[in-house]
mmCIF file of C-alpha atoms in Angstrom:
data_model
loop_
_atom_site.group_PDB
_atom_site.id
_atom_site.type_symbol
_atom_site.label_atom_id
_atom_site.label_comp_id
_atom_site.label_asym_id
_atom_site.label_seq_id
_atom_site.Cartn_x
_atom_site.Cartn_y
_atom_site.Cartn_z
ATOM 1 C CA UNK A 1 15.606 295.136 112.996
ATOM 2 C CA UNK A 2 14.586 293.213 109.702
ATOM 3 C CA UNK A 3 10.816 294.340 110.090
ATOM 4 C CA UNK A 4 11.122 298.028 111.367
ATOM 5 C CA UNK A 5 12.760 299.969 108.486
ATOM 6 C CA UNK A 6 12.182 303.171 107.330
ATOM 7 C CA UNK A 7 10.604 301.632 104.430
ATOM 8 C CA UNK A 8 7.734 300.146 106.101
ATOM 9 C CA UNK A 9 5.812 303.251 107.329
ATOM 10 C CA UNK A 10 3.282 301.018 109.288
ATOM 11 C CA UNK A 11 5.384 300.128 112.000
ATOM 12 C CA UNK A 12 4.722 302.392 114.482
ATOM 13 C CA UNK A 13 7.979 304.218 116.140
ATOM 14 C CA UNK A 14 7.304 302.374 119.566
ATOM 15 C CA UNK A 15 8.230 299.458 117.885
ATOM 16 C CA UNK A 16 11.446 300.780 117.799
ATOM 17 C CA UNK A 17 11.744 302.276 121.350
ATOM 18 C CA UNK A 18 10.954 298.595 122.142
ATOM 19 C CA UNK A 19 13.911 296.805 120.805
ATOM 20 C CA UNK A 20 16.441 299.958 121.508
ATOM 21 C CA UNK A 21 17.986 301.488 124.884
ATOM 22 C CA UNK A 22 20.518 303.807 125.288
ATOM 23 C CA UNK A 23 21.865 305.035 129.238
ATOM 24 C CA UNK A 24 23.941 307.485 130.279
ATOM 25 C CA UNK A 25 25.091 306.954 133.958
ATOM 26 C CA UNK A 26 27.603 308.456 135.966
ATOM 27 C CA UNK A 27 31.054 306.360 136.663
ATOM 28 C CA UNK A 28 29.959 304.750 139.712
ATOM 29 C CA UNK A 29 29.843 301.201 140.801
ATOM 30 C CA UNK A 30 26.167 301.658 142.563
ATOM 31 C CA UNK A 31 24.937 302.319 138.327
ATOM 32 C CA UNK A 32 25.961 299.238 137.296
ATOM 33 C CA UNK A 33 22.491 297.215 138.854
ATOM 34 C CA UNK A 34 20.738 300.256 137.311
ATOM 35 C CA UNK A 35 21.856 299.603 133.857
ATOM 36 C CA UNK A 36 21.744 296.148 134.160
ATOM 37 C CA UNK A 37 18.303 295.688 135.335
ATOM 38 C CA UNK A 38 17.064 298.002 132.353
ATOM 39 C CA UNK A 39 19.102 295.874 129.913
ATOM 40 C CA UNK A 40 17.202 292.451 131.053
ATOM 41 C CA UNK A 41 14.006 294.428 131.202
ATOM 42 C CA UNK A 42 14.141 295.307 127.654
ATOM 43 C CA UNK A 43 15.686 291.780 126.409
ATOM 44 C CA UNK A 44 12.373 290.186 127.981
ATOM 45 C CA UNK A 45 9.719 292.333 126.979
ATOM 46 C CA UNK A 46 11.362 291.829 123.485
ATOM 47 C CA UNK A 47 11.131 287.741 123.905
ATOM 48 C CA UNK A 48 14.705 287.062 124.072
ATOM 49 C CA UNK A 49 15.009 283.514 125.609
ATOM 50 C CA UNK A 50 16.164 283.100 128.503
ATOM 51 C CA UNK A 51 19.642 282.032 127.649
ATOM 52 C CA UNK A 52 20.758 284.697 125.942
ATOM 53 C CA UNK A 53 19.462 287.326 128.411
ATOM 54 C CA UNK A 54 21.297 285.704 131.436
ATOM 55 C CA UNK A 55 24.644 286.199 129.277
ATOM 56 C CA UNK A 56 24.128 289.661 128.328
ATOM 57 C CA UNK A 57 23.124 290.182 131.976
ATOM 58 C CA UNK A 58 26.445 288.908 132.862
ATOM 59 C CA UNK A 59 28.159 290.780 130.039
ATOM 60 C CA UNK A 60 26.538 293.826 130.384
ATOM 61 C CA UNK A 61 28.074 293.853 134.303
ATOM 62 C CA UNK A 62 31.387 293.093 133.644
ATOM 63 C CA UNK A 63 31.950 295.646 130.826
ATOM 64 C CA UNK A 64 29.976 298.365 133.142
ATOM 65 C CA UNK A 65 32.066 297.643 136.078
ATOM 66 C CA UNK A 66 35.180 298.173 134.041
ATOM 67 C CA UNK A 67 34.196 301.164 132.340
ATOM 68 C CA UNK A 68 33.674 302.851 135.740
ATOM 69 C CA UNK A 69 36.422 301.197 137.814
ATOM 70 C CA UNK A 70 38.795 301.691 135.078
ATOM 71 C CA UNK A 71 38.030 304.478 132.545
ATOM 72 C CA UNK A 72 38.000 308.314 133.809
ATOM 73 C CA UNK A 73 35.514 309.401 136.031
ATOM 74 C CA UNK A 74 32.474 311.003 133.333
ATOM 75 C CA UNK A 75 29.804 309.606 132.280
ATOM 76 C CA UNK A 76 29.554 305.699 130.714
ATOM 77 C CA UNK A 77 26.800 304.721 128.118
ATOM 78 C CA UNK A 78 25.521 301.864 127.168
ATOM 79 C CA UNK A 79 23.554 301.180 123.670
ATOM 80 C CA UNK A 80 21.367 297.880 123.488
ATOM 81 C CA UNK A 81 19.769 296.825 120.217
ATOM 82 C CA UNK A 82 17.846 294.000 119.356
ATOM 83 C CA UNK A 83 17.897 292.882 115.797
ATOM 84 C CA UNK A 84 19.174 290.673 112.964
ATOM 85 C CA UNK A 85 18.681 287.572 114.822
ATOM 86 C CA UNK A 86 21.299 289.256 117.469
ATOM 87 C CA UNK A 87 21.615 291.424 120.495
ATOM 88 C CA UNK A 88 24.339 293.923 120.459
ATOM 89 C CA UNK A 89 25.566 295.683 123.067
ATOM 90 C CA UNK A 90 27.746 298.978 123.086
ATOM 91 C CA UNK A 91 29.469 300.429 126.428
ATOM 92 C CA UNK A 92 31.137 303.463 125.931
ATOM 93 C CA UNK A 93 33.874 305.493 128.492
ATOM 94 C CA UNK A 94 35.955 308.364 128.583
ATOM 95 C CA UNK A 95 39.690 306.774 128.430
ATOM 96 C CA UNK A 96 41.959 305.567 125.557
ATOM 97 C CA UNK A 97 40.882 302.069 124.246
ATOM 98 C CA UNK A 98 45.050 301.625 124.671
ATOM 99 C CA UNK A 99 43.672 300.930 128.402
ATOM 100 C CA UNK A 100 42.251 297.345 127.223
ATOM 101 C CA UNK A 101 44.328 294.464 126.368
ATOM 102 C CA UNK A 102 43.738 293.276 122.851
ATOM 103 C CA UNK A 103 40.998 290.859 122.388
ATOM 104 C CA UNK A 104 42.735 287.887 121.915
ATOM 105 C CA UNK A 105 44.332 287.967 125.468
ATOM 106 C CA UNK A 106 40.816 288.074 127.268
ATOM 107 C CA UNK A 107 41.553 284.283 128.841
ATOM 108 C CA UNK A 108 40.642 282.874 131.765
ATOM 109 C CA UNK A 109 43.291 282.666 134.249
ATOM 110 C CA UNK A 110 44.386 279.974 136.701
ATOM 111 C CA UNK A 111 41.264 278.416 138.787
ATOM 112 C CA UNK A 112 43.735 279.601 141.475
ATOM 113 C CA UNK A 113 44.140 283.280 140.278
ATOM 114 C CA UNK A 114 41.836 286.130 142.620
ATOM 115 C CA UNK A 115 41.034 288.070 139.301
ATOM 116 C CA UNK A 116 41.453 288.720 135.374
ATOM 117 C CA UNK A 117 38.705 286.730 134.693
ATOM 118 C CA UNK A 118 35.935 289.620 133.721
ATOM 119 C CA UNK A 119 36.831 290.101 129.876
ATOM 120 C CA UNK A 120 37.264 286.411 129.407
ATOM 121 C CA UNK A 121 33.998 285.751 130.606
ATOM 122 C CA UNK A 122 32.644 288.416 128.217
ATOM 123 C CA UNK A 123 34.570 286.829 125.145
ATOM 124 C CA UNK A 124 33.250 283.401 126.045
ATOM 125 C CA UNK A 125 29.484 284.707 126.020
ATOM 126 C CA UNK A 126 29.890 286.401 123.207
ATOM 127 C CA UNK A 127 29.728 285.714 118.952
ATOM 128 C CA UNK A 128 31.831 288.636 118.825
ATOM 129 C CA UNK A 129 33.722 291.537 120.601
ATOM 130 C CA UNK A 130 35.019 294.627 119.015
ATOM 131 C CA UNK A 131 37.376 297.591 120.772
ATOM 132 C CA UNK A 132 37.269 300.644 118.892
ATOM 133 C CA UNK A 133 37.423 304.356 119.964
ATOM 134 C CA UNK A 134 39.926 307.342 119.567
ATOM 135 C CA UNK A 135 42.314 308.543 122.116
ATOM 136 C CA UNK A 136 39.860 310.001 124.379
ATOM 137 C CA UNK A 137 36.570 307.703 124.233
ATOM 138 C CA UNK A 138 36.656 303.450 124.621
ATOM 139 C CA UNK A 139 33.651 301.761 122.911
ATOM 140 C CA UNK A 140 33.709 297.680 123.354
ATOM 141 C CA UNK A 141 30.799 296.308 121.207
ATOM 142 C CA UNK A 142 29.614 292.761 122.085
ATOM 143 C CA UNK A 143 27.410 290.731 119.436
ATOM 144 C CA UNK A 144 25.703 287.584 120.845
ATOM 145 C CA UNK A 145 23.456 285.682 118.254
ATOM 146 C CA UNK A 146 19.878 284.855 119.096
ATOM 147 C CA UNK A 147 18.926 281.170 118.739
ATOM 148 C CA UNK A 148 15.919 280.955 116.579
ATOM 149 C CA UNK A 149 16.053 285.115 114.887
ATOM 150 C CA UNK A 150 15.624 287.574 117.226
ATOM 151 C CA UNK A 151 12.456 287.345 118.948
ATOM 152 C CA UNK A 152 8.631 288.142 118.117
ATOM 153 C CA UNK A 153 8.478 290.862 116.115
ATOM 154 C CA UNK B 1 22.927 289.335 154.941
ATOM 155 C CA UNK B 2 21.916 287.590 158.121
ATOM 156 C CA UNK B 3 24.409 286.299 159.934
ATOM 157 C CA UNK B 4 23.272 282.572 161.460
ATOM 158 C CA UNK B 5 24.376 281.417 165.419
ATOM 159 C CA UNK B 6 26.517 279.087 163.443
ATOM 160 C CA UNK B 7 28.953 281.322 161.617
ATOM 161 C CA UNK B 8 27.085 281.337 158.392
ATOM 162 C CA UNK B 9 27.023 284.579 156.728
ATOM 163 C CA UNK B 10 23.444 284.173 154.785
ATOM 164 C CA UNK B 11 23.725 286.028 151.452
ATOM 165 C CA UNK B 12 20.920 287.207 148.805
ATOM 166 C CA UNK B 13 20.439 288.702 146.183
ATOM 167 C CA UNK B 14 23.006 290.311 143.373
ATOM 168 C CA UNK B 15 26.590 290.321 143.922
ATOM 169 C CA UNK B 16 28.600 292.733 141.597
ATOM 170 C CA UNK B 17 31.219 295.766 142.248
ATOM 171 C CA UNK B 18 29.578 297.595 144.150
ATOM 172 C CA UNK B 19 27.635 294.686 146.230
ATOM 173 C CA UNK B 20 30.981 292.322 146.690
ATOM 174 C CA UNK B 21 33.084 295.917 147.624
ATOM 175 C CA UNK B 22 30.424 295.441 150.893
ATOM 176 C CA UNK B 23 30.676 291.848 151.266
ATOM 177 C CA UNK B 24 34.613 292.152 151.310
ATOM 178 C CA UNK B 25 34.635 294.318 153.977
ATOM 179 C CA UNK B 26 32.137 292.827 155.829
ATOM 180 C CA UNK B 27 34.542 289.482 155.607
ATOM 181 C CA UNK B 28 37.213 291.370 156.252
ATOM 182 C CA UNK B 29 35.676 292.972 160.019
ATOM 183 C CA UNK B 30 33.698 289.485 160.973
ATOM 184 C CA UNK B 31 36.044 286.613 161.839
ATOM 185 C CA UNK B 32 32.735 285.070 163.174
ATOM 186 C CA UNK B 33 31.976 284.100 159.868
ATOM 187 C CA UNK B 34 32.944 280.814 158.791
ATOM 188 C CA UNK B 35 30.747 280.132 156.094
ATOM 189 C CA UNK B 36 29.394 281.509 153.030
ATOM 190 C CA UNK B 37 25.491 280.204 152.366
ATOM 191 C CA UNK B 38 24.951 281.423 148.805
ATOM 192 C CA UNK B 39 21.263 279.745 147.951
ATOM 193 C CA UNK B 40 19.837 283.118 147.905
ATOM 194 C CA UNK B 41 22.332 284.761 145.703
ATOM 195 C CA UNK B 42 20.380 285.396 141.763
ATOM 196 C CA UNK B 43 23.141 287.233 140.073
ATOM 197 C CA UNK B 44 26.884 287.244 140.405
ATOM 198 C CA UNK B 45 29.338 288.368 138.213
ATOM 199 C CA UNK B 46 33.627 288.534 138.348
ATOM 200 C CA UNK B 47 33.444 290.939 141.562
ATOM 201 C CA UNK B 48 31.114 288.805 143.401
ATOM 202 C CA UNK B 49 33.466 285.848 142.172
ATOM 203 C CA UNK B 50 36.932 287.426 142.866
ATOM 204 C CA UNK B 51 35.247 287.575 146.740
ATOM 205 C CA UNK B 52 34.369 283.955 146.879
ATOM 206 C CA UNK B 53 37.305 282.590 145.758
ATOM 207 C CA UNK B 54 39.607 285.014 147.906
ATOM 208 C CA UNK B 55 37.444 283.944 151.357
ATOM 209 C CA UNK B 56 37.611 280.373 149.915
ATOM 210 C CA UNK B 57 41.704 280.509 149.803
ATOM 211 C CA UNK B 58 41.968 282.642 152.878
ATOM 212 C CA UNK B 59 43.188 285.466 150.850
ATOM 213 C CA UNK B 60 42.632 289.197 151.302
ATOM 214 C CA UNK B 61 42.802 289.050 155.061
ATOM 215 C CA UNK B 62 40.084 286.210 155.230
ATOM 216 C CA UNK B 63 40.757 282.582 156.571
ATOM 217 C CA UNK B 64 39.350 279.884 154.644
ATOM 218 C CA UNK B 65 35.760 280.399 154.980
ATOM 219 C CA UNK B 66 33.924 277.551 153.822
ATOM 220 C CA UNK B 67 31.428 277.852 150.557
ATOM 221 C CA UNK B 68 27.448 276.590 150.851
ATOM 222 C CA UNK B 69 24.276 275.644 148.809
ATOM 223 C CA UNK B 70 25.874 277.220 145.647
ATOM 224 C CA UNK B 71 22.788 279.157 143.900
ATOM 225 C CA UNK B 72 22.096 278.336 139.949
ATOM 226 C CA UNK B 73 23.409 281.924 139.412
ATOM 227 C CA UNK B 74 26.627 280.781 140.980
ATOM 228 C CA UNK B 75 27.256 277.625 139.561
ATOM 229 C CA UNK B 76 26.525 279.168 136.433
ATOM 230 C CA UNK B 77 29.263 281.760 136.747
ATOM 231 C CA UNK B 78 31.831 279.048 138.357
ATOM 232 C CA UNK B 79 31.024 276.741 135.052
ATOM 233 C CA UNK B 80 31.592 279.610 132.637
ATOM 234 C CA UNK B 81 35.054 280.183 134.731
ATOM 235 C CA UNK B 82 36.225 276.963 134.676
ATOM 236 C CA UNK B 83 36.137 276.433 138.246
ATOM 237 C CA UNK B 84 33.986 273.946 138.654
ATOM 238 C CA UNK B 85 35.551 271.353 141.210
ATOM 239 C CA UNK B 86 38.026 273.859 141.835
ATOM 240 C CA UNK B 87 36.756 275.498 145.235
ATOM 241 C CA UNK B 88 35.342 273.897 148.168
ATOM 242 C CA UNK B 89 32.181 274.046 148.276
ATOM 243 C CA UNK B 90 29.491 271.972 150.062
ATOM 244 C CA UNK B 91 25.605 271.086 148.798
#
């Protein structure tokens, strides 16, 4: 969010709200269109190319559909912000971030294999991944650059 | 999904957890379906995926169901999963 500080009082908040989402949806797998759609809404009206938003699109599902197939049943958010010549993405659950196997093991398995092959996919479409939370709350944060900065301004 | 005279099961749209939960099943009820058409699919992520593959092998109570008209969306997802060349799938 180079442009939009707090510093420069001309930008008007919307400007913001524009290039930020948070969601809040309950630990079902029917949510995960819901927050998936809203994610590539946002990531177009911001001018992310097209790239970039299939990949988060893809990202965005995977780490949804784990968080509510695999973390408790309450509620999972999701934080999108556009900035810094990046998109980063947040998804937050309920459940010990013990639950997910260390980064370095999200690799693709066997072309004959059924599954294991979500988390891999995220890792290769993203710049970075991240696994942080406390015993009771899982937060994966997913950086993927943006060719070019990060969209009209 | 429309299900063609020909044992095509016609698919469209997105295919994630909850979607491919209702394809499985649907796979798993119909032996009339022999073949997967998936032009019309425009998002599919590991879920969707796991279900192709599985109807491709004959896993998961399936029998070898053949794979059709792959979708960008799809050959997307099979490049970024290395399994390209790996299923059988027809143009």
């Amino acid at each position: 969010m180079e442009h939009a500080t707090s510093a420069d009082p001309v930008l008007p908040d919307a400007v913001l709200d524009e290039r930020r989402l948070r969601l809040e949806v309950p630990a079902q797998p029917s949510e995960v269109a819901r927050v998936r759609h809203a994610v590539v809404d946002l990531l177009v009206r911001a001018g992310i190319p097209s790239t970039v938003v299939d990949d988060i699109e893809l990202v965005v599902s995977e780490l949804v559909s784990n968080a509510v197939v695999h973390g408790r049943p309450a509620p999972v958010s999701v934080d999108v912000g556009i900035g810094h010549g990046e998109v980063a993405v947040a998804v937050s659950n309920r459940g010990s971030p013990d639950a997910i196997p260390a980064v370095e093991s999200w690799v693709l398995p066997a072309p004959q294999a059924l599954s294991g092959r979500g988390l891999a996919i995220v890792r290769r479409l993203s710049d970075r991944v991240d696994v942080r939370g406390s015993g009771e709350n899982t937060v994966v944060v997913v950086r993927r650059r943006v060719p070019g900065g990060s969209g009209p301004s | 999904m429309r299900l063609d005279p020909d044992g095509a099961l016609v698919l469209d749209g997105e295919i994630d957890s909850f979607s491919a939960g209702l394809l499985a099943e649907r796979l798993h009820v119909d032996p009339t379906i022999t073949t997967l058409d998936l032009a019309g699919i425009s998002f599919i992520d590991s879920s969707g995926l796991r279900v192709l593959v599985a109807a491709n092998q004959g896993a998961d109570g399936t029998s070898g169901i053949r794979l059709r008209s792959p979708s960008s969306a799809v050959q997307r997802l099979l490049e970024i999963s290395g399994l390209t060349g790996h299923l059988d799938i027809s143009a």
